[in-house]
Each structure stands twice: as structure tokens, then as C-alpha cells.
Amino acid sequence: MIAIGNFFFKYRNNLFIVLYLLLFVPSPPIFSREQFGPHYYLYPVILGLLVTFSGELIRGITIGLAYIIRGGRDKKVYAETLVTEGIFRHCRNPLYVGNILMLLGVGILANSLIYVGIVMPLFLFIYQTIVLAEENFLRNKFGAQFDAYCSRVNRWLINFSGISETFKDMRFNYKRWLLKEYNTLLVWLIGIVAILIFKYPEIVPEADSRVTVFAVIVLMLGAVYGYVRYLKKSGKMTDSMA
């Protein structure tokens, strides 16, 4: 499993591209007009948005409180320090939990039974192997310190006990969230907009207008993305708490 995890860790960025493309594979619906009536689309739209936004909320809070530098080195698992602050006090992999919810949410939003029933379980298996590979590295590097951390913090389930103290003791760094997350936010939001516009004709009834509406929203998102990127590259926005 560790060897499998190291393999998937190496190609994890490409994995997300494939996962997003699979959203548009034809699939039987989770919610159908026959079962839920003419307003059936409200069920996947509302539920999907709630789930996917909860995932980004978890990611945002995690990054804003205590960012973890575990992006790998030379496409291999690597970590400089063992981060146990912020949301990492309540879950060992909150960023991955956020990713799972974000993808599950867009799968529900796409009303895709194949995505939710087949792609997501496969994704969970892949993530489990990646986590096992990361834990193997961390255990070898930090030893008893990591074992003690594992004994008090869940791998996947977020323990909300004491979370109010966590928020009280730490300051949310919104600049770090924005600077670290703007790439993810752009791809995620474009995916959501594409599903809403092209999957549900009820939202934009006129077929000729859909491409135009989509293009305008993408241009607006792209402008915001470009501005944040400019601020980052020019050094006019940093994640310093000063």
C-alpha cells in the first residue's frame, strides 16, 4: 500500500484533472425528474453546493490557521516539520478531508451516480494509500513524536472538541489562504459554473445564452485570479501576519 501511495503521490496533481473531467461522463442520475418531479434539479444543486463549499471551508480554515508544508520534494513525500497546530489539532488530514468533500459535492452537483458511486470510492482508496505513504515517512522522520500525535488525533474524522479554543488561540491569516488557494479556487469555481450552466437548462433556459454567460463568468473569475497572482508575484501581498 505504501508503494502504491508513493506512486499516486507522484502524480496526484494530474489526478485532479482526470477527476474533474470524469464529472462530465454520461451517467444515470442520482435525482431524476421521474422520482422528484419537475424541480428535481434543486436537490443536487443545493446538496452539492452545500457539500462542496463545506470542503473549501475546511481547507480555507486549515490553511488560514496553520499552513502545512507537505507538498513533496522531487515528487516524493517530504515534510520539514510536524505541524500539529490549528485544525491539525483536530484531524491529521483536514486538507484531504476538504478535498474529498469538494469533489463529492461537485459529483452530487453533477447529479452523477457513476461519479458518486464509483469514482469517489476509487478516489478514497487512492487517498488512503497516499496517507499511508505520508505516515510512513513521518513516522520514520519524527518517530515517537508522530506516534503520540496519531494516538490523540484522528486520521480522517474531525474532532470538534476544543475547537473554540483553537480559534481563540490563533489568528486567521486570510492572505495566506488567498495566496495558497487561488489556483484551486479558480479551477473549482469554473467547474461549478460549467456544471450549473450546461447541466441544468432550467438555470439558463436560452441555449444561445449559455456560452455567453459562462464566458462572462469565467472572464470575471480570470480577472480576479490575475489580480491576486499579480499581487503575489509583485510582492504587494504576502502571507505575513504583520
CSV table of N, CA and C in Angstrom, one decimal, residues 15-149:
chain,number,residue,atom,x,y,z
A,15,LEU,N,-4.0,13.7,-11.2
A,15,LEU,CA,-5.2,13.0,-10.8
A,15,LEU,C,-6.4,13.9,-10.7
A,16,PHE,N,-6.2,15.1,-10.2
A,16,PHE,CA,-7.4,16.0,-10.1
A,16,PHE,C,-7.9,16.5,-11.4
A,17,ILE,N,-7.0,16.6,-12.4
A,17,ILE,CA,-7.5,16.9,-13.8
A,17,ILE,C,-8.4,15.8,-14.3
A,18,VAL,N,-8.0,14.6,-14.1
A,18,VAL,CA,-8.8,13.4,-14.5
A,18,VAL,C,-10.1,13.4,-13.8
A,19,LEU,N,-10.1,13.6,-12.5
A,19,LEU,CA,-11.3,13.6,-11.7
A,19,LEU,C,-12.3,14.7,-12.1
A,20,TYR,N,-11.8,15.8,-12.5
A,20,TYR,CA,-12.8,16.9,-13.0
A,20,TYR,C,-13.4,16.5,-14.3
A,21,LEU,N,-12.6,15.9,-15.2
A,21,LEU,CA,-13.1,15.5,-16.5
A,21,LEU,C,-14.1,14.4,-16.4
A,22,LEU,N,-14.0,13.6,-15.4
A,22,LEU,CA,-14.9,12.5,-15.2
A,22,LEU,C,-16.3,13.0,-14.7
A,23,LEU,N,-16.4,14.2,-14.3
A,23,LEU,CA,-17.7,14.8,-13.9
A,23,LEU,C,-18.6,14.9,-15.1
A,24,PHE,N,-18.1,15.0,-16.3
A,24,PHE,CA,-18.9,15.2,-17.5
A,24,PHE,C,-19.1,13.9,-18.3
A,25,VAL,N,-18.7,12.7,-17.7
A,25,VAL,CA,-19.0,11.5,-18.3
A,25,VAL,C,-20.5,11.2,-18.1
A,26,PRO,N,-21.2,10.8,-19.2
A,26,PRO,CA,-22.7,10.5,-19.1
A,26,PRO,C,-22.9,9.4,-18.0
A,27,SER,N,-23.9,9.7,-17.2
A,27,SER,CA,-24.2,8.8,-16.1
A,27,SER,C,-25.7,8.8,-15.7
A,28,PRO,N,-26.2,7.7,-15.2
A,28,PRO,CA,-27.6,7.7,-14.6
A,28,PRO,C,-27.6,8.8,-13.5
A,29,PRO,N,-28.7,9.4,-13.4
A,29,PRO,CA,-28.8,10.5,-12.3
A,29,PRO,C,-29.0,9.9,-10.9
A,30,ILE,N,-28.6,10.7,-10.0
A,30,ILE,CA,-28.9,10.4,-8.6
A,30,ILE,C,-30.3,10.8,-8.3
A,31,PHE,N,-30.7,12.0,-8.7
A,31,PHE,CA,-32.0,12.6,-8.6
A,31,PHE,C,-32.6,12.7,-10.0
A,32,SER,N,-33.8,12.1,-10.2
A,32,SER,CA,-34.4,12.1,-11.5
A,32,SER,C,-35.7,12.9,-11.5
A,33,ARG,N,-36.1,13.4,-12.7
A,33,ARG,CA,-37.4,14.1,-12.8
A,33,ARG,C,-38.5,13.1,-12.4
A,34,GLU,N,-38.4,11.9,-12.8
A,34,GLU,CA,-39.5,10.9,-12.6
A,34,GLU,C,-39.7,10.7,-11.0
A,35,GLN,N,-38.6,10.7,-10.3
A,35,GLN,CA,-38.7,10.5,-8.8
A,35,GLN,C,-39.0,11.7,-8.0
A,36,PHE,N,-38.5,12.9,-8.5
A,36,PHE,CA,-38.6,14.1,-7.6
A,36,PHE,C,-39.3,15.2,-8.3
A,37,GLY,N,-39.9,15.0,-9.5
A,37,GLY,CA,-40.7,16.0,-10.1
A,37,GLY,C,-40.0,17.0,-10.9
A,38,PRO,N,-40.7,18.0,-11.4
A,38,PRO,CA,-40.0,19.0,-12.3
A,38,PRO,C,-38.9,19.8,-11.7
A,39,HIS,N,-38.9,19.9,-10.4
A,39,HIS,CA,-37.9,20.7,-9.7
A,39,HIS,C,-36.8,19.8,-9.1
A,40,TYR,N,-36.6,18.6,-9.7
A,40,TYR,CA,-35.7,17.7,-9.3
A,40,TYR,C,-34.3,18.2,-9.1
A,41,TYR,N,-33.9,19.2,-10.0
A,41,TYR,CA,-32.6,19.7,-10.1
A,41,TYR,C,-32.2,20.5,-8.8
A,42,LEU,N,-33.2,20.9,-8.1
A,42,LEU,CA,-32.9,21.7,-6.8
A,42,LEU,C,-32.2,20.8,-5.8
A,43,TYR,N,-32.5,19.5,-5.8
A,43,TYR,CA,-31.8,18.6,-4.9
A,43,TYR,C,-30.3,18.4,-5.1
A,44,PRO,N,-29.9,18.1,-6.3
A,44,PRO,CA,-28.4,18.0,-6.5
A,44,PRO,C,-27.7,19.4,-6.4
A,45,VAL,N,-28.4,20.4,-6.8
A,45,VAL,CA,-27.8,21.7,-6.8
A,45,VAL,C,-27.6,22.2,-5.4
A,46,ILE,N,-28.6,22.1,-4.6
A,46,ILE,CA,-28.5,22.6,-3.2
A,46,ILE,C,-27.6,21.7,-2.3
A,47,LEU,N,-27.8,20.4,-2.4
A,47,LEU,CA,-27.0,19.5,-1.6
A,47,LEU,C,-25.5,19.5,-2.1
A,48,GLY,N,-25.3,19.5,-3.4
A,48,GLY,CA,-24.0,19.5,-4.0
A,48,GLY,C,-23.2,20.8,-3.6
A,49,LEU,N,-23.9,21.9,-3.6
A,49,LEU,CA,-23.2,23.2,-3.3
A,49,LEU,C,-22.9,23.2,-1.8
A,50,LEU,N,-23.8,22.7,-0.9
A,50,LEU,CA,-23.5,22.7,0.5
A,50,LEU,C,-22.3,21.8,0.8
A,51,VAL,N,-22.2,20.6,0.2
A,51,VAL,CA,-21.1,19.7,0.5
A,51,VAL,C,-19.8,20.3,-0.1
A,52,THR,N,-19.8,20.7,-1.3
A,52,THR,CA,-18.5,21.2,-1.9
A,52,THR,C,-18.0,22.5,-1.2
A,53,PHE,N,-18.9,23.4,-0.8
A,53,PHE,CA,-18.5,24.6,-0.1
A,53,PHE,C,-18.0,24.3,1.3
A,54,SER,N,-18.6,23.2,1.9
A,54,SER,CA,-18.1,22.8,3.2
A,54,SER,C,-16.7,22.3,3.1
A,55,GLY,N,-16.3,21.7,2.0
A,55,GLY,CA,-15.0,21.2,1.8
A,55,GLY,C,-14.0,22.3,1.7
A,56,GLU,N,-14.4,23.4,0.9
A,56,GLU,CA,-13.5,24.5,0.7
A,56,GLU,C,-13.4,25.3,2.0
A,57,LEU,N,-14.5,25.3,2.8
A,57,LEU,CA,-14.4,26.0,4.1
A,57,LEU,C,-13.4,25.3,5.0
A,58,ILE,N,-13.4,24.0,5.0
A,58,ILE,CA,-12.4,23.3,5.9
A,58,ILE,C,-11.0,23.6,5.4
A,59,ARG,N,-10.8,23.5,4.1
A,59,ARG,CA,-9.5,23.8,3.5
A,59,ARG,C,-9.1,25.3,3.9
A,60,GLY,N,-10.0,26.2,3.7
A,60,GLY,CA,-9.7,27.6,4.0
A,60,GLY,C,-9.3,27.8,5.4
A,61,ILE,N,-10.1,27.3,6.3
A,61,ILE,CA,-9.8,27.5,7.7
A,61,ILE,C,-8.4,26.8,8.1
A,62,THR,N,-8.2,25.6,7.6
A,62,THR,CA,-7.0,24.9,7.8
A,62,THR,C,-5.8,25.7,7.4
A,63,ILE,N,-5.8,26.2,6.2
A,63,ILE,CA,-4.7,27.0,5.6
A,63,ILE,C,-4.5,28.3,6.3
A,64,GLY,N,-5.6,28.9,6.7
A,64,GLY,CA,-5.6,30.2,7.3
A,64,GLY,C,-5.0,30.2,8.7
A,65,LEU,N,-5.2,29.1,9.4
A,65,LEU,CA,-4.8,28.9,10.8
A,65,LEU,C,-3.3,28.4,10.9
A,66,ALA,N,-3.0,27.3,10.2
A,66,ALA,CA,-1.7,26.8,10.3
A,66,ALA,C,-1.4,26.0,9.0
A,67,TYR,N,-0.7,26.6,8.1
A,67,TYR,CA,-0.4,26.0,6.8
A,67,TYR,C,0.6,24.9,7.0
A,68,ILE,N,0.4,23.8,6.3
A,68,ILE,CA,1.3,22.7,6.4
A,68,ILE,C,2.1,22.6,5.1
A,69,ILE,N,3.4,22.6,5.2
A,69,ILE,CA,4.3,22.5,4.0
A,69,ILE,C,4.6,21.0,3.8
A,70,ARG,N,3.7,20.3,3.0
A,70,ARG,CA,4.0,18.9,2.8
A,70,ARG,C,3.7,18.7,1.3
A,71,GLY,N,4.2,19.5,0.5
A,71,GLY,CA,4.0,19.4,-0.9
A,71,GLY,C,4.9,18.4,-1.7
A,72,GLY,N,5.8,17.8,-0.9
A,72,GLY,CA,6.7,16.9,-1.6
A,72,GLY,C,8.0,17.5,-2.0
A,73,ARG,N,9.0,16.7,-2.3
A,73,ARG,CA,10.2,17.2,-2.9
A,73,ARG,C,10.6,16.2,-3.9
A,74,ASP,N,10.9,16.7,-5.1
A,74,ASP,CA,11.2,15.8,-6.3
A,74,ASP,C,10.1,14.7,-6.5
A,75,LYS,N,8.9,15.2,-6.3
A,75,LYS,CA,7.7,14.3,-6.5
A,75,LYS,C,7.7,13.2,-5.5
A,76,LYS,N,8.3,13.3,-4.3
A,76,LYS,CA,8.3,12.3,-3.3
A,76,LYS,C,7.7,13.0,-2.0
A,77,VAL,N,7.2,12.1,-1.1
A,77,VAL,CA,6.7,12.6,0.1
A,77,VAL,C,7.8,13.3,0.9
A,78,TYR,N,7.5,14.5,1.5
A,78,TYR,CA,8.5,15.2,2.2
A,78,TYR,C,7.8,16.2,3.2
A,79,ALA,N,8.4,16.4,4.4
A,79,ALA,CA,7.9,17.3,5.3
A,79,ALA,C,9.1,17.9,6.1
A,80,GLU,N,9.1,19.2,6.3
A,80,GLU,CA,10.1,19.8,7.1
A,80,GLU,C,9.9,19.7,8.6
A,81,THR,N,8.6,19.9,9.0
A,81,THR,CA,8.3,19.9,10.4
A,81,THR,C,7.0,19.1,10.6
A,82,LEU,N,6.7,18.7,11.8
A,82,LEU,CA,5.4,18.0,12.1
A,82,LEU,C,4.4,19.1,12.6
A,83,VAL,N,3.5,19.5,11.8
A,83,VAL,CA,2.5,20.5,12.1
A,83,VAL,C,1.4,19.9,12.9
A,84,THR,N,1.1,20.4,14.1
A,84,THR,CA,0.0,19.9,14.9
A,84,THR,C,-0.8,21.0,15.5
A,85,GLU,N,-0.7,22.2,14.9
A,85,GLU,CA,-1.5,23.4,15.3
A,85,GLU,C,-2.7,23.5,14.5
A,86,GLY,N,-3.6,24.5,14.9
A,86,GLY,CA,-4.8,24.8,14.1
A,86,GLY,C,-5.7,23.6,14.0
A,87,ILE,N,-6.3,23.4,12.8
A,87,ILE,CA,-7.2,22.3,12.6
A,87,ILE,C,-6.4,20.9,12.7
A,88,PHE,N,-5.1,20.9,12.5
A,88,PHE,CA,-4.3,19.7,12.7
A,88,PHE,C,-4.4,19.2,14.1
A,89,ARG,N,-4.9,20.0,15.0
A,89,ARG,CA,-5.1,19.5,16.4
A,89,ARG,C,-6.3,18.6,16.5
A,90,HIS,N,-7.2,18.7,15.4
A,90,HIS,CA,-8.5,18.0,15.5
A,90,HIS,C,-8.6,17.0,14.4
A,91,CYS,N,-7.7,16.9,13.4
A,91,CYS,CA,-7.7,15.9,12.4
A,91,CYS,C,-6.3,15.9,11.7
A,92,ARG,N,-5.8,14.7,11.4
A,92,ARG,CA,-4.5,14.6,10.8
A,92,ARG,C,-4.4,15.1,9.4
A,93,ASN,N,-5.5,15.0,8.7
A,93,ASN,CA,-5.5,15.3,7.3
A,93,ASN,C,-6.7,16.2,6.9
A,94,PRO,N,-6.9,17.3,7.5
A,94,PRO,CA,-8.0,18.2,7.2
A,94,PRO,C,-8.1,18.7,5.7
A,95,LEU,N,-6.9,18.9,5.1
A,95,LEU,CA,-6.9,19.4,3.7
A,95,LEU,C,-7.4,18.3,2.8
A,96,TYR,N,-7.1,17.0,3.1
A,96,TYR,CA,-7.6,15.9,2.3
A,96,TYR,C,-9.1,15.7,2.5
A,97,VAL,N,-9.5,15.9,3.8
A,97,VAL,CA,-11.0,15.9,4.1
A,97,VAL,C,-11.7,16.9,3.2
A,98,GLY,N,-11.1,18.1,3.2
A,98,GLY,CA,-11.7,19.2,2.4
A,98,GLY,C,-11.7,18.8,0.9
A,99,ASN,N,-10.7,18.2,0.4
A,99,ASN,CA,-10.6,17.8,-1.0
A,99,ASN,C,-11.7,16.8,-1.3
A,100,ILE,N,-11.9,15.8,-0.4
A,100,ILE,CA,-12.9,14.8,-0.6
A,100,ILE,C,-14.3,15.4,-0.6
A,101,LEU,N,-14.6,16.3,0.3
A,101,LEU,CA,-15.9,16.9,0.3
A,101,LEU,C,-16.1,17.8,-0.9
A,102,MET,N,-15.1,18.5,-1.4
A,102,MET,CA,-15.2,19.3,-2.5
A,102,MET,C,-15.5,18.5,-3.8
A,103,LEU,N,-14.9,17.4,-3.9
A,103,LEU,CA,-15.1,16.5,-5.1
A,103,LEU,C,-16.4,15.8,-5.0
A,104,LEU,N,-16.8,15.3,-3.8
A,104,LEU,CA,-18.1,14.7,-3.6
A,104,LEU,C,-19.2,15.6,-3.9
A,105,GLY,N,-19.0,16.9,-3.4
A,105,GLY,CA,-20.0,17.9,-3.7
A,105,GLY,C,-20.2,18.2,-5.1
A,106,VAL,N,-19.2,18.3,-5.9
A,106,VAL,CA,-19.4,18.6,-7.3
A,106,VAL,C,-19.9,17.3,-8.0
A,107,GLY,N,-19.6,16.1,-7.5
A,107,GLY,CA,-20.2,14.9,-8.1
A,107,GLY,C,-21.7,14.9,-7.9
A,108,ILE,N,-22.1,15.3,-6.7
A,108,ILE,CA,-23.6,15.4,-6.4
A,108,ILE,C,-24.2,16.5,-7.3
A,109,LEU,N,-23.5,17.6,-7.3
A,109,LEU,CA,-23.9,18.8,-8.2
A,109,LEU,C,-24.1,18.3,-9.6
A,110,ALA,N,-23.2,17.5,-10.1
A,110,ALA,CA,-23.3,17.0,-11.5
A,110,ALA,C,-24.4,15.9,-11.6
A,111,ASN,N,-25.0,15.5,-10.5
A,111,ASN,CA,-26.1,14.5,-10.5
A,111,ASN,C,-25.6,13.2,-11.1
A,112,SER,N,-24.4,12.8,-10.8
A,112,SER,CA,-23.7,11.7,-11.5
A,112,SER,C,-23.7,10.5,-10.5
A,113,LEU,N,-24.5,9.5,-10.8
A,113,LEU,CA,-24.4,8.3,-10.0
A,113,LEU,C,-23.1,7.6,-10.1
A,114,ILE,N,-22.5,7.6,-11.3
A,114,ILE,CA,-21.2,6.9,-11.6
A,114,ILE,C,-20.2,7.6,-10.8
A,115,TYR,N,-20.2,8.9,-10.8
A,115,TYR,CA,-19.1,9.7,-10.1
A,115,TYR,C,-19.2,9.4,-8.6
A,116,VAL,N,-20.4,9.5,-8.0
A,116,VAL,CA,-20.5,9.3,-6.5
A,116,VAL,C,-20.4,7.9,-6.1
A,117,GLY,N,-20.9,6.9,-7.0
A,117,GLY,CA,-20.9,5.5,-6.6
A,117,GLY,C,-19.6,4.8,-7.0
A,118,ILE,N,-18.9,5.3,-8.0
A,118,ILE,CA,-17.7,4.5,-8.5
A,118,ILE,C,-16.4,5.4,-8.4
A,119,VAL,N,-16.4,6.6,-8.9
A,119,VAL,CA,-15.2,7.4,-8.9
A,119,VAL,C,-14.8,7.8,-7.5
A,120,MET,N,-15.8,8.2,-6.7
A,120,MET,CA,-15.4,8.6,-5.3
A,120,MET,C,-14.8,7.5,-4.5
A,121,PRO,N,-15.4,6.3,-4.5
A,121,PRO,CA,-14.8,5.2,-3.7
A,121,PRO,C,-13.3,4.9,-4.2
A,122,LEU,N,-13.1,5.0,-5.5
A,122,LEU,CA,-11.8,4.8,-6.1
A,122,LEU,C,-10.8,6.0,-5.6
A,123,PHE,N,-11.4,7.2,-5.6
A,123,PHE,CA,-10.6,8.3,-5.1
A,123,PHE,C,-10.2,8.1,-3.6
A,124,LEU,N,-11.2,7.7,-2.8
A,124,LEU,CA,-10.9,7.4,-1.4
A,124,LEU,C,-9.8,6.4,-1.2
A,125,PHE,N,-9.9,5.3,-2.0
A,125,PHE,CA,-8.8,4.3,-1.9
A,125,PHE,C,-7.4,5.0,-2.2
A,126,ILE,N,-7.4,5.8,-3.3
A,126,ILE,CA,-6.1,6.4,-3.7
A,126,ILE,C,-5.6,7.3,-2.5
A,127,TYR,N,-6.5,8.1,-2.0
A,127,TYR,CA,-6.1,9.0,-0.9
A,127,TYR,C,-5.6,8.2,0.3
A,128,GLN,N,-6.3,7.1,0.6
A,128,GLN,CA,-5.9,6.3,1.7
A,128,GLN,C,-4.4,5.8,1.5
A,129,THR,N,-4.1,5.4,0.3
A,129,THR,CA,-2.7,4.9,0.1
A,129,THR,C,-1.7,6.0,0.2
A,130,ILE,N,-2.1,7.2,-0.3
A,130,ILE,CA,-1.2,8.4,-0.2
A,130,ILE,C,-1.0,8.7,1.3
A,131,VAL,N,-2.0,8.7,2.1
A,131,VAL,CA,-1.9,9.0,3.5
A,131,VAL,C,-1.0,8.0,4.2
A,132,LEU,N,-1.1,6.7,3.9
A,132,LEU,CA,-0.3,5.7,4.5
A,132,LEU,C,1.2,5.9,4.1
A,133,ALA,N,1.4,6.3,2.8
A,133,ALA,CA,2.8,6.6,2.4
A,133,ALA,C,3.3,7.8,3.2
A,134,GLU,N,2.5,8.8,3.4
A,134,GLU,CA,2.9,10.0,4.1
A,134,GLU,C,3.2,9.7,5.6
A,135,GLU,N,2.3,8.9,6.2
A,135,GLU,CA,2.5,8.5,7.6
A,135,GLU,C,3.8,7.6,7.8
A,136,ASN,N,4.1,6.8,6.8
A,136,ASN,CA,5.3,6.0,6.9
A,136,ASN,C,6.5,7.0,6.9
A,137,PHE,N,6.5,8.0,6.0
A,137,PHE,CA,7.6,9.0,6.0
A,137,PHE,C,7.7,9.7,7.4
A,138,LEU,N,6.5,10.2,7.8
A,138,LEU,CA,6.5,11.0,9.1
A,138,LEU,C,6.9,10.1,10.3
A,139,ARG,N,6.5,8.9,10.3
A,139,ARG,CA,6.9,8.0,11.4
A,139,ARG,C,8.4,7.8,11.4
A,140,ASN,N,9.0,7.6,10.2
A,140,ASN,CA,10.4,7.4,10.1
A,140,ASN,C,11.2,8.6,10.5
A,141,LYS,N,10.6,9.8,10.2
A,141,LYS,CA,11.4,11.0,10.5
A,141,LYS,C,11.2,11.5,11.9
A,142,PHE,N,9.9,11.5,12.4
A,142,PHE,CA,9.6,12.1,13.7
A,142,PHE,C,9.4,11.1,14.8
A,143,GLY,N,9.3,9.8,14.5
A,143,GLY,CA,9.3,8.7,15.5
A,143,GLY,C,8.2,8.8,16.5
A,144,ALA,N,8.6,8.8,17.8
A,144,ALA,CA,7.7,8.8,18.9
A,144,ALA,C,6.8,10.0,18.9
A,145,GLN,N,7.3,11.2,18.4
A,145,GLN,CA,6.5,12.4,18.4
A,145,GLN,C,5.3,12.2,17.5
A,146,PHE,N,5.5,11.6,16.3
A,146,PHE,CA,4.4,11.3,15.4
A,146,PHE,C,3.5,10.3,15.9
A,147,ASP,N,4.0,9.2,16.6
A,147,ASP,CA,3.1,8.2,17.2
A,147,ASP,C,2.2,8.8,18.2
A,148,ALA,N,2.8,9.7,19.1
A,148,ALA,CA,2.0,10.4,20.1
A,148,ALA,C,0.9,11.2,19.5
A,149,TYR,N,1.2,11.9,18.4
A,149,TYR,CA,0.2,12.7,17.7
A,149,TYR,C,-0.9,11.8,17.1
